[in-house]
Amino acid sequence: MPAENGRAGQSTVDLNSDLGEGFGIWVLGDDDALLDIVTSANVACGFHAGDPTIMRATCERAAERGVVIGAQVSYRDLAGFGRQRMDVPPDRLADEITYQIGALDAFARAAGTRVAYVKPHGALYNTVVTDEVQAAGVAEGVRRYGELPMLGLPGSALLSAAEARGLPTVTEAFADRAYTPEGHLVSRREAGAVLHDIETIAARCVDLATHGRITAIDGSEVTVGARSICVHGDTPGAVEIARAVRAALEAADITPAPFA
């Protein structure tokens, strides 16, 4: 199935954010505020963050606001918040992906909705951009659960593996992350990997939606077709950034709307 790529001049775009990333008594980000802004919620499934109570509550609050729920799957890495790359055999990785989707979908269905798509988190997201073996493991884990759309980076091994298994694919871009000239995300270990200036972030999102391009860290322009824009919920000023992005898009006659 072909990728559902974004296009220059599109009149709608999805806004997604990583939510439900607390654990126990620890809280990360302002989920309630972000749920009033975004159109899709990537909800942590318990492997890098989230616990049953947080998963249930996040699904309920998303359902109340009409925000679409996606499974934010990751490596089994609570200590490292899913940001440590792991050499997981593809068969086991597939099982862990299916497990995470099923766990979140139980809470989504209890809230009167369902898991509508899947997006990897952190180190797993970055790994499956180029690692065909792990990308196949993730895609197979999703396929076993059902024909859920896969949200990922344009041109990634993950989306290719998903397409090969008949899964719908949706491309995304990141509002506040720096890009390499190759169209990959700059590693968080490098200076300048995360953007913080609200006006700059909002303007690049409008440029992305209207012209399908983004400026790389070296100043070159990268073509990025994306149907969804990720606004991170765990960065300083996340809510203000998300509000500014949505306001700028709407001012440019681009309507935030879920893809699923």
Short mmCIF file of C-alpha atoms in Angstrom, two decimals:
data_model
loop_
_atom_site.label_atom_id
_atom_site.label_comp_id
_atom_site.label_asym_id
_atom_site.label_seq_id
_atom_site.Cartn_x
_atom_site.Cartn_y
_atom_site.Cartn_z
CA MET A 1 0.00 0.00 0.00
CA PRO A 2 1.52 3.36 -0.95
CA ALA A 3 2.60 5.83 1.68
CA GLU A 4 0.08 8.50 2.55
CA ASN A 5 2.49 11.35 2.02
CA GLY A 6 1.85 14.96 2.83
CA ARG A 7 1.80 17.40 -0.04
CA ALA A 8 2.72 21.02 -0.49
CA GLY A 9 -0.23 23.33 -0.07
CA GLN A 10 -2.30 20.84 1.89
CA SER A 11 -5.37 22.28 3.59
CA THR A 12 -5.29 19.99 6.63
CA VAL A 13 -2.52 18.53 8.77
CA ASP A 14 -2.50 16.31 11.83
CA LEU A 15 -0.84 17.45 15.06
CA ASN A 16 0.46 14.61 17.20
CA SER A 17 2.16 14.57 20.59
CA ASP A 18 3.68 11.96 22.93
CA LEU A 19 1.42 11.72 25.97
CA GLY A 20 0.89 9.54 29.04
CA GLU A 21 4.63 9.49 29.70
CA GLY A 22 4.53 9.62 33.47
CA PHE A 23 5.01 6.60 35.73
CA GLY A 24 3.57 6.07 39.19
CA ILE A 25 3.87 9.33 41.11
CA TRP A 26 6.08 10.93 38.45
CA VAL A 27 4.40 13.25 35.96
CA LEU A 28 5.89 14.41 32.66
CA GLY A 29 4.33 17.22 30.64
CA ASP A 30 0.89 18.82 30.73
CA ASP A 31 -1.24 16.22 28.98
CA ASP A 32 -4.55 17.95 29.68
CA ALA A 33 -3.41 21.16 28.03
CA LEU A 34 -1.93 19.37 25.03
CA LEU A 35 -5.09 17.32 24.51
CA ASP A 36 -6.90 20.61 23.90
CA ILE A 37 -4.43 21.42 21.09
CA VAL A 38 -3.39 18.26 19.26
CA THR A 39 -5.51 16.00 17.07
CA SER A 40 -3.67 12.71 17.71
CA ALA A 41 -2.16 11.37 20.96
CA ASN A 42 0.78 8.95 20.91
CA VAL A 43 0.13 7.25 24.25
CA ALA A 44 2.98 5.46 26.04
CA CYS A 45 2.28 1.75 26.43
CA GLY A 46 4.26 0.93 29.58
CA PHE A 47 7.65 0.00 28.15
CA HIS A 48 9.41 3.39 28.27
CA ALA A 49 6.79 5.21 30.37
CA GLY A 50 3.16 4.91 31.38
CA ASP A 51 1.48 2.49 33.76
CA PRO A 52 -2.04 0.99 33.71
CA THR A 53 -3.59 3.89 35.61
CA ILE A 54 -1.93 6.52 33.42
CA MET A 55 -2.82 4.62 30.25
CA ARG A 56 -6.47 4.39 31.30
CA ALA A 57 -6.71 8.04 32.32
CA THR A 58 -4.97 9.29 29.16
CA CYS A 59 -7.26 7.26 26.92
CA GLU A 60 -10.32 8.54 28.75
CA ARG A 61 -9.25 12.18 28.47
CA ALA A 62 -8.36 11.79 24.79
CA ALA A 63 -11.71 10.15 24.06
CA GLU A 64 -13.57 12.95 25.86
CA ARG A 65 -11.91 15.52 23.58
CA GLY A 66 -12.23 13.54 20.35
CA VAL A 67 -8.44 13.15 20.06
CA VAL A 68 -7.38 10.04 18.14
CA ILE A 69 -5.29 7.52 20.12
CA GLY A 70 -2.11 5.94 18.80
CA ALA A 71 0.12 3.34 20.46
CA GLN A 72 3.54 4.82 21.26
CA VAL A 73 5.60 1.61 21.29
CA SER A 74 9.20 1.37 22.41
CA TYR A 75 12.05 -0.76 23.64
CA ARG A 76 11.57 -2.24 27.12
CA ASP A 77 13.56 0.58 28.76
CA LEU A 78 11.88 2.31 31.71
CA ALA A 79 15.22 3.35 33.21
CA GLY A 80 16.38 5.07 30.03
CA PHE A 81 12.99 6.42 28.93
CA GLY A 82 13.27 4.37 25.77
CA ARG A 83 16.24 6.38 24.53
CA GLN A 84 18.79 3.58 24.71
CA ARG A 85 19.23 1.56 21.55
CA MET A 86 18.81 -2.17 22.16
CA ASP A 87 19.74 -5.14 20.01
CA VAL A 88 16.41 -6.95 20.28
CA PRO A 89 15.89 -10.01 18.02
CA PRO A 90 13.16 -9.19 15.48
CA ASP A 91 10.82 -12.01 16.56
CA ARG A 92 10.92 -10.87 20.18
CA LEU A 93 10.60 -7.25 19.15
CA ALA A 94 7.49 -8.14 17.14
CA ASP A 95 5.98 -9.86 20.18
CA GLU A 96 6.69 -6.83 22.37
CA ILE A 97 5.10 -4.49 19.82
CA THR A 98 1.94 -6.61 19.63
CA TYR A 99 1.83 -6.77 23.43
CA GLN A 100 2.05 -3.00 23.83
CA ILE A 101 -0.65 -2.29 21.25
CA GLY A 102 -2.97 -4.80 22.90
CA ALA A 103 -2.45 -3.33 26.35
CA LEU A 104 -3.25 0.20 25.24
CA ASP A 105 -6.14 -0.88 23.02
CA ALA A 106 -7.84 -2.49 26.03
CA PHE A 107 -7.93 0.88 27.79
CA ALA A 108 -8.90 2.72 24.61
CA ARG A 109 -11.85 0.41 24.05
CA ALA A 110 -12.89 0.76 27.68
CA ALA A 111 -13.00 4.51 27.02
CA GLY A 112 -15.25 3.97 24.02
CA THR A 113 -12.66 4.31 21.29
CA ARG A 114 -9.70 2.28 19.94
CA VAL A 115 -6.04 2.44 19.01
CA ALA A 116 -6.05 3.91 15.50
CA TYR A 117 -2.35 3.90 14.57
CA VAL A 118 1.15 3.04 15.82
CA LYS A 119 4.28 5.16 16.25
CA PRO A 120 7.63 4.02 17.70
CA HIS A 121 9.28 6.10 20.41
CA GLY A 122 12.79 7.34 21.06
CA ALA A 123 15.70 5.07 20.21
CA LEU A 124 13.39 2.57 18.52
CA TYR A 125 12.06 5.34 16.25
CA ASN A 126 15.57 6.37 15.26
CA THR A 127 16.81 2.80 14.83
CA VAL A 128 14.07 1.76 12.42
CA VAL A 129 14.78 4.69 10.14
CA THR A 130 17.71 2.68 8.72
CA ASP A 131 17.76 -0.75 10.44
CA GLU A 132 15.77 -3.04 8.13
CA VAL A 133 15.85 -5.99 10.54
CA GLN A 134 14.35 -4.13 13.48
CA ALA A 135 11.99 -2.25 11.16
CA ALA A 136 10.66 -5.61 9.99
CA GLY A 137 10.18 -6.68 13.61
CA VAL A 138 8.14 -3.59 14.42
CA ALA A 139 6.03 -3.87 11.26
CA GLU A 140 5.39 -7.56 11.86
CA GLY A 141 4.27 -6.85 15.42
CA VAL A 142 1.75 -4.33 14.12
CA ARG A 143 0.56 -6.62 11.32
CA ARG A 144 -0.19 -9.39 13.81
CA TYR A 145 -2.53 -7.05 15.65
CA GLY A 146 -4.28 -5.63 12.61
CA GLU A 147 -4.05 -3.24 9.68
CA LEU A 148 -3.16 -0.18 11.74
CA PRO A 149 -1.48 2.79 10.03
CA MET A 150 2.21 3.24 10.82
CA LEU A 151 3.37 6.79 11.56
CA GLY A 152 7.01 7.44 10.78
CA LEU A 153 9.76 9.38 9.04
CA PRO A 154 9.52 9.73 5.23
CA GLY A 155 11.80 7.30 3.40
CA SER A 156 12.44 5.20 6.50
CA ALA A 157 13.01 1.46 6.57
CA LEU A 158 10.03 1.28 8.94
CA LEU A 159 7.53 2.63 6.43
CA SER A 160 8.97 0.38 3.70
CA ALA A 161 8.57 -2.67 5.98
CA ALA A 162 5.02 -1.62 6.82
CA GLU A 163 4.08 -1.19 3.16
CA ALA A 164 5.55 -4.61 2.37
CA ARG A 165 3.09 -6.09 4.89
CA GLY A 166 0.10 -4.23 3.53
CA LEU A 167 -0.09 -1.66 6.32
CA PRO A 168 -1.14 1.94 5.65
CA THR A 169 1.71 4.39 6.21
CA VAL A 170 1.63 8.04 7.23
CA THR A 171 4.61 10.38 7.08
CA GLU A 172 5.42 12.89 9.79
CA ALA A 173 7.78 15.76 10.55
CA PHE A 174 8.91 17.23 13.86
CA ALA A 175 8.12 20.79 14.86
CA ASP A 176 11.00 21.25 17.31
CA ARG A 177 13.72 18.85 16.14
CA ALA A 178 16.71 19.69 13.95
CA TYR A 179 17.18 17.74 10.72
CA THR A 180 20.29 16.49 8.95
CA PRO A 181 20.73 17.25 5.23
CA GLU A 182 19.66 13.62 4.61
CA GLY A 183 16.27 14.28 6.21
CA HIS A 184 17.01 12.38 9.44
CA LEU A 185 16.68 13.77 12.96
CA VAL A 186 19.81 15.18 14.56
CA SER A 187 20.74 13.06 17.59
CA ARG A 188 19.69 14.49 20.94
CA ARG A 189 23.31 14.02 22.03
CA GLU A 190 24.35 16.80 19.63
CA ALA A 191 24.08 20.53 20.23
CA GLY A 192 21.11 22.18 18.55
CA ALA A 193 19.12 18.95 18.22
CA VAL A 194 16.04 20.51 19.84
CA LEU A 195 14.67 23.92 18.86
CA HIS A 196 13.23 26.25 21.48
CA ASP A 197 12.32 29.53 19.77
CA ILE A 198 8.52 29.53 19.50
CA GLU A 199 8.24 31.88 16.51
CA THR A 200 10.84 29.91 14.54
CA ILE A 201 9.10 26.61 15.26
CA ALA A 202 5.66 27.93 14.29
CA ALA A 203 6.98 29.44 11.04
CA ARG A 204 8.76 26.24 9.98
CA CYS A 205 5.55 24.25 10.55
CA VAL A 206 3.61 26.56 8.24
CA ASP A 207 6.41 26.29 5.65
CA LEU A 208 6.31 22.54 6.02
CA ALA A 209 2.55 22.35 5.46
CA THR A 210 2.47 24.84 2.60
CA HIS A 211 5.70 24.03 0.76
CA GLY A 212 6.74 20.56 2.00
CA ARG A 213 10.18 21.65 3.10
CA ILE A 214 12.27 22.13 6.22
CA THR A 215 15.64 23.80 6.80
CA ALA A 216 18.36 21.37 7.89
CA ILE A 217 20.92 22.10 10.59
CA ASP A 218 23.51 23.10 7.94
CA GLY A 219 21.11 25.63 6.35
CA SER A 220 20.19 23.48 3.35
CA GLU A 221 16.56 22.79 2.46
CA VAL A 222 15.16 19.29 2.82
CA THR A 223 11.97 18.13 1.09
CA VAL A 224 9.69 16.61 3.73
CA GLY A 225 6.22 15.46 2.73
CA ALA A 226 4.28 14.98 5.95
CA ARG A 227 0.62 14.46 6.84
CA SER A 228 1.36 14.85 10.54
CA ILE A 229 3.51 17.20 12.62
CA CYS A 230 4.81 16.09 16.02
CA VAL A 231 4.89 18.66 18.81
CA HIS A 232 6.76 17.17 21.74
CA GLY A 233 5.12 17.27 25.15
CA ASP A 234 8.27 16.87 27.26
CA THR A 235 10.32 19.86 26.15
CA PRO A 236 10.40 23.20 28.04
CA GLY A 237 7.49 25.39 26.95
CA ALA A 238 5.82 22.49 25.14
CA VAL A 239 2.27 23.76 25.60
CA GLU A 240 3.14 27.28 24.43
CA ILE A 241 4.94 25.84 21.40
CA ALA A 242 1.99 23.62 20.51
CA ARG A 243 -0.47 26.51 20.83
CA ALA A 244 1.71 28.72 18.64
CA VAL A 245 2.04 26.01 15.99
CA ARG A 246 -1.72 25.43 15.86
CA ALA A 247 -2.46 29.17 15.76
CA ALA A 248 0.06 29.73 12.95
CA LEU A 249 -1.37 26.88 10.89
CA GLU A 250 -4.92 28.10 11.33
CA ALA A 251 -3.86 31.64 10.39
CA ALA A 252 -2.49 30.16 7.16
CA ASP A 253 -5.86 28.43 6.48
CA ILE A 254 -4.47 25.00 7.36
CA THR A 255 -6.89 23.04 9.51
CA PRO A 256 -5.51 20.68 12.19
CA ALA A 257 -7.30 17.34 11.70
CA PRO A 258 -6.45 13.71 12.52
CA PHE A 259 -5.28 11.41 9.73
CA ALA A 260 -6.89 8.31 11.26
#
